[in-house]
Each structure stands twice: as structure tokens, then as C-alpha cells.
Amino acid sequence: MNLGPYANFILSAYGAAALIVIAMVAWVAIDHRRQARALAELEARGVTRRAEQRQGGTTSGAAS
Amino acid sequence: MPLIDLANPTRFLALSHRLLPWFAAATAAAFASGIYLAVSAPDDYQQGATVKIMFVHVPAAWLAMGCWTVMTIAALGTLVWRHPLADVAARAAAPLGAAFTAMCLITGMLWGRPMWGTYWVWDGRLTSVLVLFLMYLGVLALWRTVEDPSRAARAAAVLTLVGAINLPIIKFSVDWWATLHQPASVLRLGGPTIHSSLLTPLLVMALAFLLLFVTLHLAAMRNEIMRRRVRTMLMLQAEAAGH
Amino acid sequence: MTALAALFVRDLKLSVRLGGGALMGVLFFLIVVTLMPFAIGPDLALLARIGPAILWLGALLASLLALDRLIASDYEDGSLDLILMAPAPLELALAAKAIAHWLTTGLPLVIAAPLLGFLLNLDPAATGAVALTLLAGTPALTFIGLIGAALTVALRRGGLLIAVLVLPLTVPVLIFGVAASNAAIVGPLPFGTPFTILCALALMSAVVGPFAAAAALRHGLE
């Protein structure tokens, strides 16, 4: 494959695009891990969401 | 797939969990074939091999505009139907749109250097993409500044709709301004006159980018729903601790 | 209608009596225009050529200055709640506020522009063209700014965010304002073409601005 005299520009354009795609994927993956860990931690501590709380009664003690 | 399934965040989480691997695989396959086609595409008789930059530049430009369209539809969902999933969709699309716009600008500059002899030309297309980028940053700034998520969603929705009304006007005025100050540019980035041997790789790459956006958007929406759950739980916990 | 008139008169009185917002805007405008020759050199021919652009940029930045007080002061003292509950439509109330705001901050800029034109070596025709385009364009800036003011009303540090949100939306006004001024000075375009579009932009923002700002306030404050 011959990219001609401007091979640098072509390769760096593709490289920049790849970097941005990788950055987006990494952002989504890291964010997912962080939120999943926070959710698991809260659930382990016995905190529940409003929807479940309503089923279990409205006492605030259920959430502590 | 009944729409009602998508309306409930919990159902959405379950459904998107099943769909995500398929979308990711499709994205990878589309990129593999797209890049293969782009590499083996013939050179343009005028631009030589630099035309290969078009295969990333033009799909990024399409997505840059497409993300704002997604945000506009979500904004209507937020303001008219008050749907929490619309808030989530709008919020997840904003950073992706900004990223694709940045990609369009960077590849456009790298294409401009060999073609125009300079990285930046105040050409109508590039300039209106730059303004679009600034507007994405404004929406992101608004999302970050307003603390309460549903209030932030409604403020961002109003701004998105105002932007959707203004973007065609901005495009029109920037084009008008560009033709006023310089003759039509040497190169029409992504103009409609494309040889068919270049059109196939372009369309396959566009499909790959679209699939990438759908995959990332679904995943980011899942993250956003989880972030809101964490927030609600933390606030309930704080409330309980206060008693 | 009387409620709207009362609101209009109240806003006029407040901005004239408190703090002198109008004079601050004009002072800022003067300072920006004074700084320009220090940045680009005292070449009178160059200044005359880019004078309309300098005046327009100065007016654009000066009109941003007072925007953060446009609704936020009413929010702080509670009168915004009364406006929201009043029988008069919120859109019209906001339009009345915007017009009062323009009369006390936009109009002084239009009046000051010809005087600043002397500093930039503009001939009388050019000065008149700039003043006329500012007269048509600054209401558009105020109505677009109204949206930004409504979006950031409840935020503690809204001022900088308003500028970030509003400035990209003012691109068309700036383009056609400067283009119309330049058309009157050097041509080749007739003055009417860009000026008519500028007027259309002003009218459109006068419609979109109050509606969007009202939507932002209704959704943002409940």
C-alpha cells in the first residue's frame, strides 16, 4: 500500500480517530465499573431504593 | 420489541444487557470490513491517497450532527412526556456528540494541511462544525453545573431545542459569511460528487460509526441509570441517618 | 396589560436607580474599544477597516455583562415567584422584562457607538451604518441572552455559564451585523441584503427567546 507523500497526515488522522474511539470506550467501561461497584457497596450495606422501600413499608428505619 | 418494555428503566437495563454484546460484535465486524475497504480503496485522481481521511472525517461529521438530533428527540421526550429515560438518553449522547465533533475537526485539520497547505481554513463547513462543538461544550457545562439530575435534564433540553432551531441558521450564516470572504474552496470536504469506488467504503465506515455510536450510547445510558440509582440510594441513606 | 406595564416600568426604574447598569455597560464598551488599538496598533487605515467589527464585538461583550442580573435579581428577592403565579402569561412578562433591559443596557450602547466611531476613524456614513445595525441587532442579543439568563437563574455562579451558552447562538447576529456595516462602507453587497436578514434574526429571537426562557423557568423552578 502506497500512501503517497502525505502518509503522515493520513496515518495521524486515523490514529487520532482511533484514540478518540478508545477514549470513549474507556470512559464508558471505567464509568460502568465505578457505578457497579458503588451500587454493590450500597446494596451490601443494606441500602434500598425507593421502589423497594415502598413495598416494605414506609418506615425510614427500613432504609438504614 | 414493544416500546413499553423500553419505557421502564429496569426493563431497559435488562434488555440493553442482552443487546449490548451483539451490537459490540456488529460494530467490530463493520469496522474490520470498513477499514479493509478503506485501505484497498483506489486513490482519488485529484487528492491522491489523502482521500482516505474522508472515510473517518465524513462519518464523524454525520454523527456530530446525528447526536444533536438524538438529543433533540430526547429533549422533546423530557419536556413533553417527562420521561426519565429521555433525560438519560440526552445526557449519555452529549459527551459522545462532543467527541465525534472533535474527531471531525481533528481529521478535517489533518486533511486540510496537505490540501490547503494550512491546518485551519475558515471554510464554511469546518467553521460551522466548530460552532457546533462549542454548543456541545455549552450543553456539557450546563449538565455539570446543575446539581439535581432531572432539573439539569430539563435545562439541557431547553438549550438543546434552542440549539436545534439555531443550528440551521448558524450553518446558513456561516456559509454565507464564508462565500462572502473567499471564493469557493479548492476542496469540498465530503461533497456530493464522489466516485462510486470511494462511496462503498465510505458507507460501510458510516455504518460502523453508527453502530459504534449505538453501542456506546446504550452502554452510557446504562451507566447513567446506575449513577442515578447510586445517587438516590445515597440520598436515602443520608435521610435515614438524619432521623 | 396593566400588570405587564407595571412590570416594565418597575424594571426600568430599578435599573436606572440601582447601580447604574446602563452606564457600566457603556463604560465597558468604551474600555474594550480603547484597548483594541493597543493590541493591533494605531494604524488609522486599519482601524477604519475593522472599526465596525470592533464596535460590534465590544457591544456584544458589553451586552453580556448585565445578563446575569436580568432574572437572577428577581429570583433572589422573590418577585420571580409572583411573576410566575401572576395571571399574565409568563412569556409576555419575560418579553416586557427583556425590552426594559434592552432600553437600559442595549440602547445606551447604540447611542455610544457613534461617539466611539470617532476613536476608530470611521467616517459619518460608516458610523451611521454601525449604529443602525446595532439598533437592529442588540435586541436580538438581549432576547437570546434572556434564554441564557433563564437557564442559569438558580445557579450560584451563573455569569460565566451564560456567556458560554449564549455566545455560540449569537454567531449569526454578529455575522450579519458586521456584514451589513461593511456593506455600507466598502460594498460590494447592497446594505439591504444583510440588514434585512439581521432584522429577521432580531424578530425571530424576539419570538423564540421569551418562549424558551419561559419554558426554562417553568421547568427549572418547580
Short mmCIF file of C-alpha atoms in Angstrom, two decimals:
data_model
loop_
_atom_site.label_atom_id
_atom_site.label_comp_id
_atom_site.label_asym_id
_atom_site.label_seq_id
_atom_site.Cartn_x
_atom_site.Cartn_y
_atom_site.Cartn_z
CA MET A 1 0.00 0.00 0.00
CA ASN A 2 1.44 3.35 -1.03
CA LEU A 3 0.08 6.34 0.84
CA GLY A 4 1.99 8.89 -1.18
CA PRO A 5 3.75 11.98 0.15
CA TYR A 6 1.15 12.69 2.81
CA ALA A 7 1.29 9.33 4.59
CA ASN A 8 1.96 11.08 7.91
CA PHE A 9 -1.24 13.07 7.75
CA ILE A 10 -3.34 10.07 6.74
CA LEU A 11 -1.91 7.89 9.49
CA SER A 12 -2.21 10.56 12.14
CA ALA A 13 -5.84 11.24 11.14
CA TYR A 14 -6.63 7.54 11.56
CA GLY A 15 -4.59 7.48 14.76
CA ALA A 16 -6.44 10.45 16.20
CA ALA A 17 -9.79 8.89 15.32
CA ALA A 18 -8.71 5.61 16.94
CA LEU A 19 -7.55 7.45 20.06
CA ILE A 20 -10.89 9.21 20.41
CA VAL A 21 -12.79 5.93 19.95
CA ILE A 22 -10.58 4.24 22.55
CA ALA A 23 -11.10 7.16 24.92
CA MET A 24 -14.89 6.89 24.55
CA VAL A 25 -14.86 3.12 25.11
CA ALA A 26 -12.56 3.51 28.12
CA TRP A 27 -14.76 6.26 29.57
CA VAL A 28 -17.86 4.07 29.27
CA ALA A 29 -16.10 0.98 30.65
CA ILE A 30 -14.48 2.77 33.61
CA ASP A 31 -17.70 4.59 34.40
CA HIS A 32 -19.58 1.29 34.31
CA ARG A 33 -17.14 -0.35 36.70
CA ARG A 34 -17.31 2.62 39.08
CA GLN A 35 -21.11 2.74 39.17
CA ALA A 36 -21.41 -1.04 39.51
CA ARG A 37 -19.00 -1.02 42.44
CA ALA A 38 -20.87 1.85 44.14
CA LEU A 39 -24.19 0.04 43.67
CA ALA A 40 -22.80 -3.23 45.03
CA GLU A 41 -21.29 -1.44 48.00
CA LEU A 42 -24.55 0.30 48.85
CA GLU A 43 -26.53 -2.90 48.46
CA ALA A 44 -24.08 -4.73 50.71
CA ARG A 45 -24.69 -2.08 53.34
CA GLY A 46 -28.40 -2.82 53.08
CA VAL A 47 -29.48 0.45 51.47
CA THR A 48 -32.53 0.02 49.25
CA ARG A 49 -34.12 2.14 46.60
CA ARG A 50 -37.40 3.92 46.99
CA ALA A 51 -39.33 1.40 44.89
CA GLU A 52 -38.41 -1.49 47.16
CA GLN A 53 -38.82 0.58 50.25
CA ARG A 54 -42.41 1.31 49.41
CA GLN A 55 -43.17 -2.40 49.28
CA GLY A 56 -41.52 -2.99 52.60
CA GLY A 57 -43.40 -0.25 54.41
CA THR A 58 -42.75 3.45 54.74
CA THR A 59 -40.73 3.44 57.93
CA SER A 60 -37.45 5.16 57.44
CA GLY A 61 -35.77 2.55 59.60
CA ALA A 62 -36.03 0.06 56.74
CA ALA A 63 -33.51 2.04 54.77
CA SER A 64 -30.87 2.47 57.43
CA MET B 1 -39.94 -5.43 20.69
CA PRO B 2 -42.77 -3.49 22.33
CA LEU B 3 -41.89 0.09 23.15
CA ILE B 4 -43.41 -0.25 26.60
CA ASP B 5 -40.51 -2.52 27.53
CA LEU B 6 -38.11 0.29 26.87
CA ALA B 7 -40.08 2.76 28.95
CA ASN B 8 -39.14 1.22 32.27
CA PRO B 9 -35.51 1.79 33.31
CA THR B 10 -35.23 -1.65 34.92
CA ARG B 11 -36.53 -3.37 31.79
CA PHE B 12 -34.25 -1.16 29.73
CA LEU B 13 -31.28 -2.32 31.78
CA ALA B 14 -32.18 -5.97 31.25
CA LEU B 15 -32.86 -5.56 27.54
CA SER B 16 -29.77 -3.48 26.84
CA HIS B 17 -27.68 -6.00 28.77
CA ARG B 18 -28.79 -8.69 26.32
CA LEU B 19 -28.39 -6.47 23.24
CA LEU B 20 -25.01 -4.88 24.01
CA PRO B 21 -22.74 -7.85 23.12
CA TRP B 22 -24.47 -8.18 19.73
CA PHE B 23 -24.07 -4.50 18.96
CA ALA B 24 -20.44 -4.58 20.06
CA ALA B 25 -19.75 -7.57 17.82
CA ALA B 26 -21.53 -5.93 14.89
CA THR B 27 -19.51 -2.76 15.44
CA ALA B 28 -16.23 -4.69 15.42
CA ALA B 29 -17.21 -6.58 12.26
CA ALA B 30 -18.31 -3.39 10.49
CA PHE B 31 -15.07 -1.62 11.43
CA ALA B 32 -12.99 -4.57 10.25
CA SER B 33 -14.61 -4.60 6.83
CA GLY B 34 -14.76 -0.81 6.66
CA ILE B 35 -11.06 -0.40 7.34
CA TYR B 36 -10.24 -3.19 4.88
CA LEU B 37 -12.30 -1.44 2.19
CA ALA B 38 -10.78 1.94 3.08
CA VAL B 39 -7.25 0.59 2.79
CA SER B 40 -7.90 -1.12 -0.52
CA ALA B 41 -9.87 1.80 -1.99
CA PRO B 42 -8.29 3.42 -5.06
CA ASP B 43 -6.65 6.84 -4.73
CA ASP B 44 -8.55 9.88 -5.88
CA TYR B 45 -7.17 11.26 -9.15
CA GLN B 46 -7.00 14.76 -7.64
CA GLN B 47 -6.22 14.24 -3.98
CA GLY B 48 -4.24 11.04 -4.11
CA ALA B 49 -4.20 8.89 -1.00
CA THR B 50 -5.31 11.73 1.30
CA VAL B 51 -8.88 10.97 0.26
CA LYS B 52 -8.67 8.06 2.73
CA ILE B 53 -9.07 10.62 5.53
CA MET B 54 -12.60 11.16 4.22
CA PHE B 55 -13.57 7.67 5.44
CA VAL B 56 -13.25 8.80 9.06
CA HIS B 57 -13.89 12.51 8.63
CA VAL B 58 -17.27 12.37 6.91
CA PRO B 59 -18.88 9.68 9.15
CA ALA B 60 -17.68 11.66 12.20
CA ALA B 61 -19.31 14.79 10.75
CA TRP B 62 -22.56 12.89 10.13
CA LEU B 63 -22.55 11.59 13.70
CA ALA B 64 -21.70 15.03 15.07
CA MET B 65 -24.99 16.25 13.61
CA GLY B 66 -26.80 12.98 14.34
CA CYS B 67 -26.02 13.19 18.06
CA TRP B 68 -27.66 16.59 18.27
CA THR B 69 -30.71 15.10 16.53
CA VAL B 70 -30.81 12.30 19.11
CA MET B 71 -30.52 14.90 21.86
CA THR B 72 -33.32 16.96 20.29
CA ILE B 73 -35.68 13.98 20.21
CA ALA B 74 -34.71 13.15 23.79
CA ALA B 75 -35.29 16.79 24.76
CA LEU B 76 -38.85 16.55 23.43
CA GLY B 77 -39.26 13.37 25.48
CA THR B 78 -38.01 15.20 28.55
CA LEU B 79 -40.15 18.32 28.19
CA VAL B 80 -43.33 16.87 26.70
CA TRP B 81 -43.59 13.40 28.24
CA ARG B 82 -41.38 13.98 31.29
CA HIS B 83 -39.76 10.63 30.64
CA PRO B 84 -36.72 9.85 32.84
CA LEU B 85 -35.27 7.59 30.16
CA ALA B 86 -35.25 10.58 27.78
CA ASP B 87 -33.18 12.51 30.32
CA VAL B 88 -30.74 9.62 30.46
CA ALA B 89 -30.56 9.35 26.66
CA ALA B 90 -29.86 13.06 26.28
CA ARG B 91 -27.19 13.06 28.94
CA ALA B 92 -25.44 10.00 27.51
CA ALA B 93 -25.46 11.41 23.97
CA ALA B 94 -23.87 14.78 24.81
CA PRO B 95 -20.28 13.68 25.52
CA LEU B 96 -20.38 11.23 22.60
CA GLY B 97 -21.54 14.01 20.29
CA ALA B 98 -18.76 16.27 21.52
CA ALA B 99 -16.22 13.50 20.94
CA PHE B 100 -17.40 12.83 17.37
CA THR B 101 -17.38 16.57 16.65
CA ALA B 102 -13.80 16.80 17.95
CA MET B 103 -12.90 13.82 15.75
CA CYS B 104 -14.43 15.57 12.73
CA LEU B 105 -12.45 18.75 13.47
CA ILE B 106 -9.12 16.98 14.06
CA THR B 107 -9.33 14.78 10.96
CA GLY B 108 -10.54 17.81 8.98
CA MET B 109 -7.47 19.78 10.04
CA LEU B 110 -5.16 16.88 9.17
CA TRP B 111 -6.87 16.66 5.78
CA GLY B 112 -6.64 20.39 5.28
CA ARG B 113 -2.87 20.59 5.77
CA PRO B 114 -1.93 18.65 2.61
CA MET B 115 -4.87 20.02 0.60
CA TRP B 116 -4.92 23.68 1.61
CA GLY B 117 -1.37 24.00 2.91
CA THR B 118 -2.64 25.00 6.33
CA TYR B 119 -4.30 23.22 9.23
CA TRP B 120 -7.18 25.58 9.55
CA VAL B 121 -9.13 27.42 6.90
CA TRP B 122 -12.17 29.47 7.87
CA ASP B 123 -14.19 27.45 5.44
CA GLY B 124 -17.94 27.26 5.85
CA ARG B 125 -18.16 23.60 6.77
CA LEU B 126 -15.26 23.49 9.22
CA THR B 127 -16.37 26.70 10.90
CA SER B 128 -19.94 25.59 11.46
CA VAL B 129 -18.66 22.30 12.90
CA LEU B 130 -16.51 24.38 15.27
CA VAL B 131 -19.59 26.32 16.41
CA LEU B 132 -21.41 23.01 16.85
CA PHE B 133 -18.51 21.83 19.03
CA LEU B 134 -18.82 24.97 21.18
CA MET B 135 -22.53 24.29 21.59
CA TYR B 136 -21.85 20.71 22.69
CA LEU B 137 -19.42 22.07 25.28
CA GLY B 138 -22.11 24.51 26.44
CA VAL B 139 -24.62 21.68 26.94
CA LEU B 140 -21.99 19.64 28.79
CA ALA B 141 -21.20 22.65 31.01
CA LEU B 142 -24.90 23.05 31.81
CA TRP B 143 -25.22 19.33 32.67
CA ARG B 144 -22.27 19.60 35.01
CA THR B 145 -23.37 22.81 36.70
CA VAL B 146 -26.95 21.94 37.66
CA GLU B 147 -26.84 19.53 40.56
CA ASP B 148 -30.26 17.88 40.51
CA PRO B 149 -30.33 15.45 37.55
CA SER B 150 -33.94 15.91 36.46
CA ARG B 151 -33.68 19.69 36.70
CA ALA B 152 -30.43 19.58 34.76
CA ALA B 153 -32.15 17.42 32.15
CA ARG B 154 -34.91 19.97 31.63
CA ALA B 155 -32.50 22.91 31.42
CA ALA B 156 -30.33 20.98 28.94
CA ALA B 157 -33.47 20.04 26.98
CA VAL B 158 -34.47 23.70 26.55
CA LEU B 159 -30.93 24.56 25.46
CA THR B 160 -30.86 21.59 23.06
CA LEU B 161 -34.12 22.65 21.43
CA VAL B 162 -32.97 26.26 21.11
CA GLY B 163 -29.76 24.90 19.59
CA ALA B 164 -31.73 22.72 17.17
CA ILE B 165 -33.61 25.82 15.97
CA ASN B 166 -30.40 27.81 15.74
CA LEU B 167 -28.08 25.27 14.13
CA PRO B 168 -29.57 25.59 10.62
CA ILE B 169 -29.44 29.38 10.96
CA ILE B 170 -25.83 29.24 12.12
CA LYS B 171 -24.99 26.90 9.23
CA PHE B 172 -26.68 29.25 6.77
CA SER B 173 -24.98 32.37 8.11
CA VAL B 174 -21.55 30.78 8.32
CA ASP B 175 -21.85 29.53 4.73
CA TRP B 176 -23.00 32.97 3.63
CA TRP B 177 -20.11 34.56 5.51
CA ALA B 178 -17.56 32.12 4.07
CA THR B 179 -18.61 32.75 0.49
CA LEU B 180 -18.52 36.49 1.17
CA HIS B 181 -14.89 36.40 2.29
CA GLN B 182 -13.33 33.90 -0.07
CA PRO B 183 -14.04 32.13 -3.32
CA ALA B 184 -15.33 28.56 -3.10
CA SER B 185 -12.63 26.42 -1.57
CA VAL B 186 -10.40 24.14 -3.61
CA LEU B 187 -11.68 21.09 -1.84
CA ARG B 188 -15.23 20.40 -0.90
CA LEU B 189 -14.90 18.16 2.13
CA GLY B 190 -17.34 15.33 1.66
CA GLY B 191 -19.04 16.96 -1.27
CA PRO B 192 -21.78 15.10 -3.09
CA THR B 193 -19.61 14.27 -6.10
CA ILE B 194 -17.92 11.08 -5.01
CA HIS B 195 -16.84 8.29 -7.28
CA SER B 196 -18.62 5.02 -6.55
CA SER B 197 -15.37 3.20 -5.80
CA LEU B 198 -14.98 5.58 -2.86
CA LEU B 199 -18.65 5.58 -1.93
CA THR B 200 -18.84 1.93 -0.81
CA PRO B 201 -16.03 2.18 1.77
CA LEU B 202 -17.49 5.47 2.96
CA LEU B 203 -20.93 3.95 3.52
CA VAL B 204 -19.51 0.88 5.28
CA MET B 205 -17.42 3.12 7.54
CA ALA B 206 -20.50 5.26 8.20
CA LEU B 207 -22.40 2.12 9.22
CA ALA B 208 -19.52 1.13 11.51
CA PHE B 209 -19.56 4.57 13.15
CA LEU B 210 -23.33 4.43 13.55
CA LEU B 211 -23.09 1.02 15.24
CA LEU B 212 -20.30 2.34 17.44
CA PHE B 213 -22.50 5.23 18.49
CA VAL B 214 -25.48 2.97 19.24
CA THR B 215 -23.30 0.63 21.31
CA LEU B 216 -21.64 3.41 23.27
CA HIS B 217 -24.92 5.24 23.73
CA LEU B 218 -26.64 2.14 25.13
CA ALA B 219 -23.71 1.49 27.48
CA ALA B 220 -23.54 5.14 28.57
CA MET B 221 -27.30 5.16 29.19
CA ARG B 222 -26.90 2.09 31.42
CA ASN B 223 -24.14 3.88 33.33
CA GLU B 224 -26.33 6.93 33.71
CA ILE B 225 -29.24 4.89 35.11
CA MET B 226 -26.85 3.27 37.58
CA ARG B 227 -25.40 6.65 38.54
CA ARG B 228 -28.91 7.90 39.32
CA ARG B 229 -29.64 4.84 41.42
CA VAL B 230 -26.46 5.34 43.39
CA ARG B 231 -27.43 8.98 43.91
CA THR B 232 -30.94 8.11 45.10
CA MET B 233 -29.61 5.47 47.47
CA LEU B 234 -27.00 7.80 48.89
CA MET B 235 -29.64 10.46 49.47
CA LEU B 236 -32.00 7.97 51.15
CA GLN B 237 -29.15 6.83 53.31
CA ALA B 238 -28.34 10.40 54.30
CA GLU B 239 -32.03 10.96 55.03
CA ALA B 240 -32.19 7.83 57.20
CA ALA B 241 -29.05 8.83 59.02
CA GLY B 242 -30.64 12.16 59.78
CA HIS B 243 -33.53 10.56 61.65
CA MET C 1 -51.83 44.59 30.14
CA THR C 2 -51.53 46.93 33.14
CA ALA C 3 -49.62 44.24 35.03
CA LEU C 4 -47.14 43.98 32.18
CA ALA C 5 -46.83 47.76 32.01
CA ALA C 6 -46.23 47.91 35.74
CA LEU C 7 -43.53 45.23 35.45
CA PHE C 8 -41.96 47.12 32.56
CA VAL C 9 -41.90 50.42 34.44
CA ARG C 10 -40.60 48.72 37.58
CA ASP C 11 -37.71 47.13 35.70
CA LEU C 12 -36.85 50.44 34.05
CA LYS C 13 -36.86 52.23 37.40
CA LEU C 14 -34.81 49.54 39.11
CA SER C 15 -32.07 49.53 36.51
CA VAL C 16 -31.90 53.32 36.37
CA ARG C 17 -31.81 53.76 40.14
CA LEU C 18 -29.75 50.80 41.29
CA GLY C 19 -26.10 50.57 40.43
CA GLY C 20 -26.38 52.34 37.09
CA GLY C 21 -26.16 49.19 34.97
CA ALA C 22 -26.56 51.21 31.77
CA LEU C 23 -23.51 53.35 32.45
CA MET C 24 -21.42 50.33 33.43
CA GLY C 25 -22.16 48.70 30.09
CA VAL C 26 -21.21 51.82 28.16
CA LEU C 27 -18.06 52.23 30.24
CA PHE C 28 -17.08 48.63 29.49
CA PHE C 29 -17.79 49.24 25.79
CA LEU C 30 -15.52 52.33 25.88
CA ILE C 31 -12.73 50.38 27.59
CA VAL C 32 -12.90 47.48 25.12
CA VAL C 33 -12.74 49.88 22.17
CA THR C 34 -9.87 51.77 23.80
CA LEU C 35 -7.91 48.55 24.33
CA MET C 36 -8.17 47.49 20.68
CA PRO C 37 -5.62 49.99 19.25
CA PHE C 38 -3.17 48.94 21.96
CA ALA C 39 -3.48 45.37 20.73
CA ILE C 40 -3.43 45.96 16.97
CA GLY C 41 -1.52 49.24 16.69
CA PRO C 42 -2.64 52.83 15.98
CA ASP C 43 -2.82 52.38 12.18
CA LEU C 44 -5.81 54.60 11.32
CA ALA C 45 -6.46 52.95 7.96
CA LEU C 46 -6.56 49.51 9.56
CA LEU C 47 -8.75 50.77 12.40
CA ALA C 48 -11.21 52.28 9.94
CA ARG C 49 -11.36 48.98 8.07
CA ILE C 50 -12.02 46.81 11.11
CA GLY C 51 -13.83 49.51 13.10
CA PRO C 52 -17.33 48.04 12.58
CA ALA C 53 -16.09 44.64 13.74
CA ILE C 54 -14.51 46.19 16.86
CA LEU C 55 -17.67 48.10 17.70
CA TRP C 56 -19.83 45.02 17.19
CA LEU C 57 -17.60 42.81 19.32
CA GLY C 58 -17.48 45.45 22.04
CA ALA C 59 -21.25 45.80 22.03
CA LEU C 60 -21.70 42.01 22.06
CA LEU C 61 -19.45 41.61 25.10
CA ALA C 62 -20.96 44.63 26.85
CA SER C 63 -24.48 43.29 26.37
CA LEU C 64 -23.40 40.01 28.01
CA LEU C 65 -22.31 41.84 31.16
CA ALA C 66 -25.68 42.69 32.63
CA LEU C 67 -27.44 39.47 31.61
CA ASP C 68 -26.82 37.65 34.87
CA ARG C 69 -28.92 40.25 36.73
CA LEU C 70 -31.77 40.13 34.19
CA ILE C 71 -33.72 37.43 36.04
CA ALA C 72 -31.46 36.43 38.92
CA SER C 73 -32.23 39.57 40.97
CA ASP C 74 -35.95 38.81 40.72
CA TYR C 75 -35.24 35.24 41.76
CA GLU C 76 -33.30 36.37 44.81
CA ASP C 77 -35.84 38.86 46.12
CA GLY C 78 -38.78 36.55 45.42
CA SER C 79 -40.56 38.69 42.85
CA LEU C 80 -39.97 36.00 40.24
CA ASP C 81 -42.39 33.74 42.13
CA LEU C 82 -45.03 36.47 41.87
CA ILE C 83 -44.37 36.83 38.15
CA LEU C 84 -44.69 33.05 37.74
CA MET C 85 -48.01 32.98 39.63
CA ALA C 86 -49.43 36.10 38.01
CA PRO C 87 -52.33 35.73 35.55
CA ALA C 88 -50.34 37.49 32.82
CA PRO C 89 -48.60 34.93 30.57
CA LEU C 90 -45.00 34.33 31.63
CA GLU C 91 -43.82 34.70 28.03
CA LEU C 92 -45.19 38.24 27.80
CA ALA C 93 -43.83 39.15 31.23
CA LEU C 94 -40.37 37.97 30.17
CA ALA C 95 -40.65 39.87 26.89
CA ALA C 96 -41.54 43.02 28.86
CA LYS C 97 -38.54 42.46 31.10
CA ALA C 98 -36.29 41.93 28.09
CA ILE C 99 -37.49 45.13 26.41
CA ALA C 100 -36.92 47.09 29.61
CA HIS C 101 -33.48 45.53 29.87
CA TRP C 102 -32.68 46.45 26.27
CA LEU C 103 -33.80 50.06 26.82
CA THR C 104 -31.44 50.41 29.78
CA THR C 105 -28.44 48.39 28.56
CA GLY C 106 -28.72 47.89 24.78
CA LEU C 107 -29.91 51.32 23.72
CA PRO C 108 -27.10 53.18 25.55
CA LEU C 109 -24.62 51.05 23.60
CA VAL C 110 -26.30 52.05 20.32
CA ILE C 111 -26.12 55.71 21.35
CA ALA C 112 -22.49 55.41 22.44
CA ALA C 113 -21.38 53.64 19.26
CA PRO C 114 -21.22 56.78 17.03
CA LEU C 115 -19.05 58.54 19.61
CA LEU C 116 -16.68 55.59 19.76
CA GLY C 117 -16.68 55.58 15.96
CA PHE C 118 -14.58 58.77 16.09
CA LEU C 119 -11.88 56.95 18.02
CA LEU C 120 -11.72 54.34 15.27
CA ASN C 121 -11.51 56.81 12.41
CA LEU C 122 -14.89 55.84 10.96
CA ASP C 123 -16.46 58.30 8.53
CA PRO C 124 -20.02 59.53 9.25
CA ALA C 125 -21.66 57.10 6.81
CA ALA C 126 -19.89 54.13 8.34
CA THR C 127 -20.75 55.32 11.84
CA GLY C 128 -24.40 55.64 10.87
CA ALA C 129 -24.39 52.14 9.37
CA VAL C 130 -22.85 50.64 12.52
CA ALA C 131 -25.33 52.45 14.76
CA LEU C 132 -28.24 51.30 12.60
CA THR C 133 -27.10 47.67 12.60
CA LEU C 134 -26.57 47.82 16.36
CA LEU C 135 -30.07 49.25 16.76
CA ALA C 136 -31.46 46.24 14.91
CA GLY C 137 -29.03 43.69 16.34
CA THR C 138 -28.78 44.43 20.07
CA PRO C 139 -32.44 43.48 20.73
CA ALA C 140 -31.61 40.08 19.23
CA LEU C 141 -28.66 39.80 21.62
CA THR C 142 -30.90 40.67 24.57
CA PHE C 143 -33.58 38.14 23.61
CA ILE C 144 -31.01 35.38 23.05
CA GLY C 145 -29.40 36.36 26.34
CA LEU C 146 -32.79 36.07 28.03
CA ILE C 147 -32.66 32.30 27.38
CA GLY C 148 -29.24 32.04 28.98
CA ALA C 149 -30.39 34.12 31.95
CA ALA C 150 -33.43 31.89 32.45
CA LEU C 151 -31.39 28.68 32.21
CA THR C 152 -28.87 29.77 34.82
CA VAL C 153 -31.21 31.65 37.16
CA ALA C 154 -30.96 29.34 40.15
CA LEU C 155 -27.23 28.72 39.83
CA ARG C 156 -24.81 30.42 42.14
CA ARG C 157 -22.14 31.11 39.55
CA GLY C 158 -24.31 31.63 36.50
CA GLY C 159 -22.46 34.58 34.97
CA LEU C 160 -19.70 32.74 33.17
CA LEU C 161 -22.03 29.92 32.13
CA ILE C 162 -24.40 32.44 30.49
CA ALA C 163 -21.55 33.63 28.28
CA VAL C 164 -20.62 30.07 27.33
CA LEU C 165 -24.22 29.17 26.49
CA VAL C 166 -25.20 32.39 24.74
CA LEU C 167 -22.17 33.33 22.66
CA PRO C 168 -22.37 30.46 20.12
CA LEU C 169 -26.01 31.36 19.50
CA THR C 170 -25.06 34.95 18.67
CA VAL C 171 -22.85 33.95 15.74
CA PRO C 172 -25.48 34.72 13.05
CA VAL C 173 -26.28 38.15 14.58
CA LEU C 174 -22.59 39.03 14.64
CA ILE C 175 -22.05 37.84 11.06
CA PHE C 176 -24.93 39.80 9.57
CA GLY C 177 -24.42 42.84 11.79
CA VAL C 178 -20.80 43.28 10.76
CA ALA C 179 -21.53 42.29 7.15
CA ALA C 180 -24.26 44.93 6.85
CA SER C 181 -21.99 47.61 8.31
CA ASN C 182 -19.18 46.65 5.95
CA ALA C 183 -21.57 46.53 3.01
CA ALA C 184 -22.49 50.15 3.68
CA ILE C 185 -18.83 51.19 3.83
CA VAL C 186 -16.99 49.22 1.16
CA GLY C 187 -19.63 47.14 -0.60
CA PRO C 188 -19.79 45.19 -2.85
CA LEU C 189 -23.04 43.90 -1.40
CA PRO C 190 -26.03 46.22 -1.08
CA PHE C 191 -26.64 47.22 2.54
CA GLY C 192 -30.20 45.95 2.40
CA THR C 193 -29.49 42.23 1.97
CA PRO C 194 -27.61 41.51 5.20
CA PHE C 195 -29.55 44.18 7.06
CA THR C 196 -32.88 42.57 6.22
CA ILE C 197 -31.59 39.20 7.41
CA LEU C 198 -30.35 40.89 10.61
CA CYS C 199 -33.84 42.31 11.20
CA ALA C 200 -35.34 38.86 10.55
CA LEU C 201 -32.94 37.35 13.11
CA ALA C 202 -33.97 40.00 15.65
CA LEU C 203 -37.67 39.30 15.09
CA MET C 204 -37.14 35.56 15.32
CA SER C 205 -35.19 35.79 18.55
CA ALA C 206 -37.91 38.06 19.95
CA VAL C 207 -40.31 35.14 19.47
CA VAL C 208 -38.05 32.21 20.40
CA GLY C 209 -36.35 33.95 23.34
CA PRO C 210 -39.37 34.57 25.61
CA PHE C 211 -40.88 31.15 24.88
CA ALA C 212 -37.65 29.25 25.56
CA ALA C 213 -36.91 31.36 28.64
CA ALA C 214 -40.45 30.77 29.96
CA ALA C 215 -40.07 27.01 29.41
CA ALA C 216 -36.70 27.07 31.19
CA LEU C 217 -38.15 28.95 34.17
CA ARG C 218 -41.27 26.78 34.47
CA HIS C 219 -39.25 23.58 34.32
CA GLY C 220 -36.31 24.84 36.32
CA LEU C 221 -38.05 26.29 39.35
CA GLU C 222 -40.79 23.82 40.17
#
